[in-house]
Coordinates of C-alpha atoms in Angstrom, one line a residue:
X1 CA 10.5 -20.8 11.9
X2 CA 12.5 -20.6 8.7
X3 CA 16.1 -21.7 9.1
X4 CA 17.2 -19.7 6.2
X5 CA 15.7 -17.2 3.7
X6 CA 16.1 -18.2 0.1
X7 CA 19.2 -20.3 0.4
X8 CA 21.2 -22.5 2.7
X9 CA 24.3 -20.7 1.6
X10 CA 24.2 -16.9 2.3
X11 CA 26.6 -16.3 -0.6
X12 CA 24.2 -17.9 -3.1
X13 CA 21.5 -16.1 -5.0
X14 CA 18.2 -16.0 -3.0
X15 CA 15.6 -18.5 -4.3
X16 CA 11.8 -18.8 -4.1
X17 CA 10.4 -20.0 -0.7
X18 CA 7.6 -22.4 -1.1
X19 CA 4.2 -21.1 -0.1
X20 CA 1.5 -23.0 1.7
X21 CA -2.1 -22.2 2.8
X22 CA -3.3 -21.3 6.3
X23 CA -6.6 -20.2 7.6
X24 CA -7.3 -16.6 6.8
X25 CA -8.0 -15.6 10.4
X26 CA -4.6 -17.0 11.6
X27 CA -2.8 -15.1 8.8
X28 CA -4.7 -11.9 9.5
X29 CA -3.9 -12.0 13.2
X30 CA -0.2 -12.4 12.5
X31 CA -0.3 -9.7 9.8
X32 CA -1.9 -7.1 12.1
X33 CA 0.7 -7.8 14.9
X34 CA 3.5 -7.5 12.4
X35 CA 2.1 -4.2 11.1
X36 CA 2.1 -2.7 14.6
X37 CA 5.5 -4.1 15.3
X38 CA 6.8 -2.4 12.1
X39 CA 5.6 1.0 13.5
X40 CA 8.1 0.6 16.4
X41 CA 11.1 0.5 14.0
X42 CA 9.7 3.1 11.7
X43 CA 9.7 5.6 14.6
X44 CA 13.5 5.8 14.2
X45 CA 13.7 7.2 10.7
X46 CA 10.7 9.4 11.3
X47 CA 12.5 10.9 14.3
X48 CA 16.1 11.2 12.9
X49 CA 15.8 11.4 9.1
X50 CA 14.7 14.5 7.1
X51 CA 11.1 13.9 5.8
X52 CA 10.6 13.3 2.1
X53 CA 7.6 14.4 0.1
X54 CA 6.8 10.8 -0.9
X55 CA 7.4 9.5 2.6
X56 CA 10.4 7.7 1.3
X57 CA 12.3 8.2 4.6
X58 CA 9.8 5.8 6.2
X59 CA 9.9 2.9 3.8
X60 CA 11.4 -0.5 4.6
X61 CA 13.8 -2.7 2.6
X62 CA 13.7 -6.5 2.6
X63 CA 17.1 -7.9 3.4
X64 CA 16.9 -11.5 2.1
X65 CA 20.0 -12.7 3.9
X66 CA 18.6 -11.7 7.3
X67 CA 14.9 -12.2 6.5
X68 CA 14.0 -8.7 7.8
X69 CA 12.3 -5.6 6.8
X70 CA 14.8 -2.8 7.6
X71 CA 14.5 0.9 7.9
X72 CA 16.7 3.4 6.0
X73 CA 20.1 3.8 7.6
X74 CA 20.4 6.4 10.3
X75 CA 23.2 9.0 10.2
X76 CA 25.8 7.0 12.1
X77 CA 29.3 5.7 11.3
X78 CA 28.1 2.1 11.0
X79 CA 24.8 2.9 9.2
X80 CA 22.6 1.8 12.1
X81 CA 19.2 0.7 11.0
X82 CA 16.4 -1.1 12.8
X83 CA 14.6 -4.1 11.4
X84 CA 11.7 -6.5 11.9
X85 CA 12.4 -10.2 11.5
X86 CA 9.1 -11.4 10.2
X87 CA 9.4 -15.1 10.8
X88 CA 10.1 -14.5 14.5
X89 CA 8.2 -11.3 15.2
X90 CA 11.4 -9.8 16.5
X91 CA 13.0 -6.3 16.5
X92 CA 16.7 -6.2 15.3
X93 CA 19.4 -3.6 15.3
X94 CA 21.5 -3.9 12.1
X95 CA 24.8 -2.1 11.7
X96 CA 27.4 -2.5 8.9
X97 CA 25.0 -4.9 7.2
X98 CA 25.1 -7.4 10.1
X99 CA 22.6 -8.1 12.9
X100 CA 24.0 -6.7 16.2
X101 CA 21.1 -7.3 18.6
X102 CA 17.6 -8.7 18.6
X103 CA 14.5 -8.6 20.8
X104 CA 11.8 -11.2 20.3
X105 CA 8.4 -9.6 20.9
X106 CA 6.6 -12.8 21.9
X107 CA 5.0 -12.0 25.3
X108 CA 6.3 -8.4 25.3
X109 CA 4.4 -5.2 24.7
X110 CA 4.7 -2.4 22.2
X111 CA 6.0 -0.1 24.9
X112 CA 8.8 -2.6 25.7
X113 CA 9.7 -2.6 22.0
X114 CA 9.9 1.1 21.9
X115 CA 12.1 1.2 25.1
X116 CA 14.5 -1.3 23.5
X117 CA 14.8 0.9 20.4
X118 CA 15.4 3.9 22.5
X119 CA 18.1 2.2 24.5
X120 CA 19.8 1.0 21.3
X121 CA 19.7 4.6 19.9
X122 CA 21.2 5.9 23.2
X123 CA 24.1 3.4 23.0
X124 CA 24.8 4.5 19.4
X125 CA 25.1 8.1 20.5
X126 CA 21.7 9.4 19.5
X127 CA 19.6 11.7 21.6
X128 CA 16.8 9.2 22.5
X129 CA 14.6 12.1 23.7
X130 CA 14.0 12.9 20.0
X131 CA 12.4 9.5 19.4
X132 CA 8.7 9.9 18.7
X133 CA 6.1 7.2 18.1
X134 CA 3.7 9.7 16.6
X135 CA 2.7 8.8 13.0
X136 CA 1.2 11.0 10.3
X137 CA -0.9 8.1 9.0
X138 CA -3.2 5.5 10.6
X139 CA -3.1 1.7 10.4
X140 CA -5.8 -0.9 11.3
X141 CA -6.3 -1.2 15.1
X142 CA -5.2 -4.2 17.3
X143 CA -5.0 -4.9 21.0
X144 CA -1.2 -4.6 21.0
X145 CA -1.6 -0.9 20.3
X146 CA -3.3 -0.5 23.8
X147 CA -0.9 -2.7 25.8
X148 CA -1.7 -6.3 25.0
X149 CA 1.4 -8.5 24.6
X150 CA 2.5 -9.7 21.2
X151 CA 1.9 -13.4 20.3
X152 CA 1.2 -14.9 16.9
X153 CA 1.2 -18.3 15.2
X154 CA 4.7 -19.3 14.3
X155 CA 3.4 -21.0 11.1
X156 CA 1.6 -17.8 10.1
X157 CA 4.7 -15.7 10.7
X158 CA 6.7 -18.1 8.6
X159 CA 4.2 -17.9 5.8
X160 CA 4.2 -14.1 5.8
X161 CA 8.0 -14.1 5.8
X162 CA 7.9 -16.4 2.7
X163 CA 5.4 -14.0 1.1
X164 CA 7.6 -10.9 1.6
X165 CA 10.7 -12.8 0.4
X166 CA 9.0 -14.1 -2.7
X167 CA 7.5 -10.7 -3.5
X168 CA 10.9 -9.2 -3.1
X169 CA 12.3 -11.7 -5.6
X170 CA 9.5 -10.9 -8.1
X171 CA 9.7 -7.1 -7.8
X172 CA 13.5 -7.1 -7.8
X173 CA 13.6 -9.1 -11.1
X174 CA 10.9 -6.9 -12.6
X175 CA 12.7 -3.7 -11.6
X176 CA 15.9 -5.0 -13.2
X177 CA 14.3 -5.4 -16.6
X178 CA 11.8 -2.5 -16.6
X179 CA 13.1 1.0 -17.3
X180 CA 11.6 3.5 -14.9
X181 CA 11.0 0.9 -12.1
X182 CA 11.8 1.9 -8.5
X183 CA 13.6 -0.4 -6.1
X184 CA 11.1 -2.5 -4.2
X185 CA 10.2 -1.1 -0.8
X186 CA 7.7 -1.9 1.9
X187 CA 5.5 1.1 2.9
X188 CA 4.6 1.1 6.6
X189 CA 1.1 2.6 6.3
X190 CA -0.3 -0.1 4.0
X191 CA 2.4 -2.6 4.7
X192 CA 2.7 -3.6 1.1
X193 CA 6.0 -4.3 -0.7
X194 CA 6.1 -2.9 -4.2
X195 CA 7.9 -1.4 -7.1
X196 CA 6.5 1.5 -9.2
X197 CA 7.1 1.6 -12.9
X198 CA 6.9 5.1 -14.2
X199 CA 6.0 5.3 -17.9
X200 CA 6.6 8.2 -20.4
X201 CA 4.3 11.1 -20.0
X202 CA 1.1 11.1 -22.1
X203 CA 0.3 13.9 -24.5
X204 CA -2.0 15.4 -21.9
X205 CA 0.9 15.7 -19.4
X206 CA -0.3 12.9 -17.2
X207 CA 2.5 10.5 -16.2
X208 CA 1.1 6.9 -16.1
X209 CA 2.5 4.4 -13.7
X210 CA 2.1 0.6 -12.9
X211 CA 2.4 -0.5 -9.3
X212 CA 3.5 -4.1 -8.8
X213 CA 3.7 -5.7 -5.4
X214 CA 2.4 -7.7 -2.5
X215 CA -0.3 -6.9 0.0
X216 CA -0.1 -9.1 3.1
X217 CA -3.9 -8.7 3.3
X218 CA -6.2 -5.8 3.8
X219 CA -9.9 -4.8 3.9
X220 CA -10.3 -6.1 0.4
X221 CA -8.7 -9.5 0.7
X222 CA -8.1 -11.5 3.9
X223 CA -5.2 -13.4 2.5
X224 CA -1.9 -12.1 1.0
X225 CA -2.1 -11.3 -2.7
X226 CA 0.0 -10.0 -5.6
X227 CA -1.3 -6.9 -7.4
X228 CA -0.5 -5.0 -10.6
X229 CA -2.3 -1.7 -10.8
X230 CA -2.4 0.9 -13.6
X231 CA -2.7 4.6 -13.0
X232 CA -4.7 6.5 -14.1
X233 CA -7.3 4.0 -13.3
X234 CA -8.9 2.8 -16.6
X235 CA -12.5 2.3 -17.3
X236 CA -13.5 -1.3 -16.2
X237 CA -15.0 -1.9 -19.6
X238 CA -11.5 -1.5 -21.1
X239 CA -9.9 -4.3 -19.1
X240 CA -8.6 -7.2 -21.2
X241 CA -9.0 -10.8 -20.1
X242 CA -6.2 -12.1 -17.8
X243 CA -4.7 -15.7 -18.3
X244 CA -4.5 -16.0 -14.5
X245 CA -5.7 -13.9 -11.6
X246 CA -8.6 -11.4 -11.9
X247 CA -9.3 -7.7 -12.1
X248 CA -10.2 -5.9 -8.9
X249 CA -12.5 -3.0 -9.6
X250 CA -14.1 -1.9 -6.3
X251 CA -12.4 1.2 -4.9
X252 CA -9.3 0.7 -7.1
X253 CA -8.4 -1.1 -10.3
X254 CA -5.7 -3.7 -10.6
X255 CA -4.9 -7.3 -11.5
X256 CA -4.9 -9.6 -8.4
X257 CA -3.6 -13.1 -7.7
X258 CA -4.0 -14.4 -4.2
X259 CA -1.1 -16.3 -2.9
X260 CA -3.3 -19.2 -1.9
X261 CA -3.9 -19.7 -5.7
X262 CA -0.1 -19.5 -6.3
X263 CA 0.5 -22.1 -3.5
X264 CA -2.0 -24.4 -5.1
X265 CA -0.1 -24.9 -8.3
X266 CA 2.6 -27.1 -6.9
X267 CA 6.1 -27.0 -5.6
X268 CA 8.4 -24.0 -5.3
X269 CA 9.6 -23.8 -9.0
X270 CA 6.0 -24.2 -10.2
X271 CA 4.9 -21.4 -7.8
X272 CA 7.7 -19.1 -8.9
X273 CA 6.8 -19.7 -12.5
X274 CA 3.1 -19.0 -11.9
X275 CA 3.7 -15.8 -10.0
X276 CA 6.2 -14.5 -12.5
X277 CA 3.9 -15.2 -15.4
X278 CA 1.0 -13.4 -13.6
X279 CA 3.2 -10.4 -13.1
X280 CA 4.4 -10.3 -16.7
X281 CA 0.9 -10.9 -18.1
X282 CA -0.7 -8.3 -15.8
X283 CA 2.0 -5.6 -16.6
X284 CA 1.4 -6.2 -20.3
X285 CA -2.3 -5.8 -19.8
X286 CA -1.8 -2.6 -17.9
X287 CA 0.4 -1.2 -20.6
X288 CA -2.4 -2.0 -23.1
X289 CA -5.1 -0.2 -21.1
X290 CA -2.9 2.8 -20.4
X291 CA -2.3 3.2 -24.1
X292 CA -6.0 3.0 -24.7
X293 CA -6.8 5.5 -22.1

């Protein structure tokens, strides 16, 4: 379990957390359990916030000081929000920017997690009868969805917490220097954390975009990976060579660098430099192909 996230001093700027490599199956098991745990907390904004066309009411924000993925604040005097502490597979209630309560999910079921959220809502003055766990999207299946208790490798959870934290650092820095970039957010249906750069509209009226983020793993890649994807998708014959990473072209088009490759370059500063260079190089390549197309 990580003692801190990004720094030993909560007042200092967050820093890169060194990545390591673990077996894909161990990471995948932890990722699936986290994905289902995230659906517990996402139930709150779905139940109590007005729906947005882009599903923005459901997205999660990485809070580096707490090491959590947190929901949008609910309408309450202390801005109550629910969060998932990735390194501990735990649900948290956050109010006024501070953690107020926490429920480790190890050995507990999804239903117990939902009941804990409902009780926290009731204590905060919400009508817990409005809480629904129904979702308008589907996620990959896992035994925890049908009553199995949670329980994942502590090392894998730690590694995924590092991945989200480091992706937040990368995308936050990118959003600060790229006009038209959105704040980085984690989307609970795909469980990726990303920023979207909106570029000026093309003469044909199409507005091109570049998505930059982290996938913790999916049907395409077993391990977590960074991606930089242009839209509209360019012809694969128009893709320039990348100094690091590679182009993914099956089903979607984007530059990819698996975190196992980033971990292999050395210590934390070397990893941070490698990942930052990949993002900058891939964004430049995407700009190039979007101008061509």
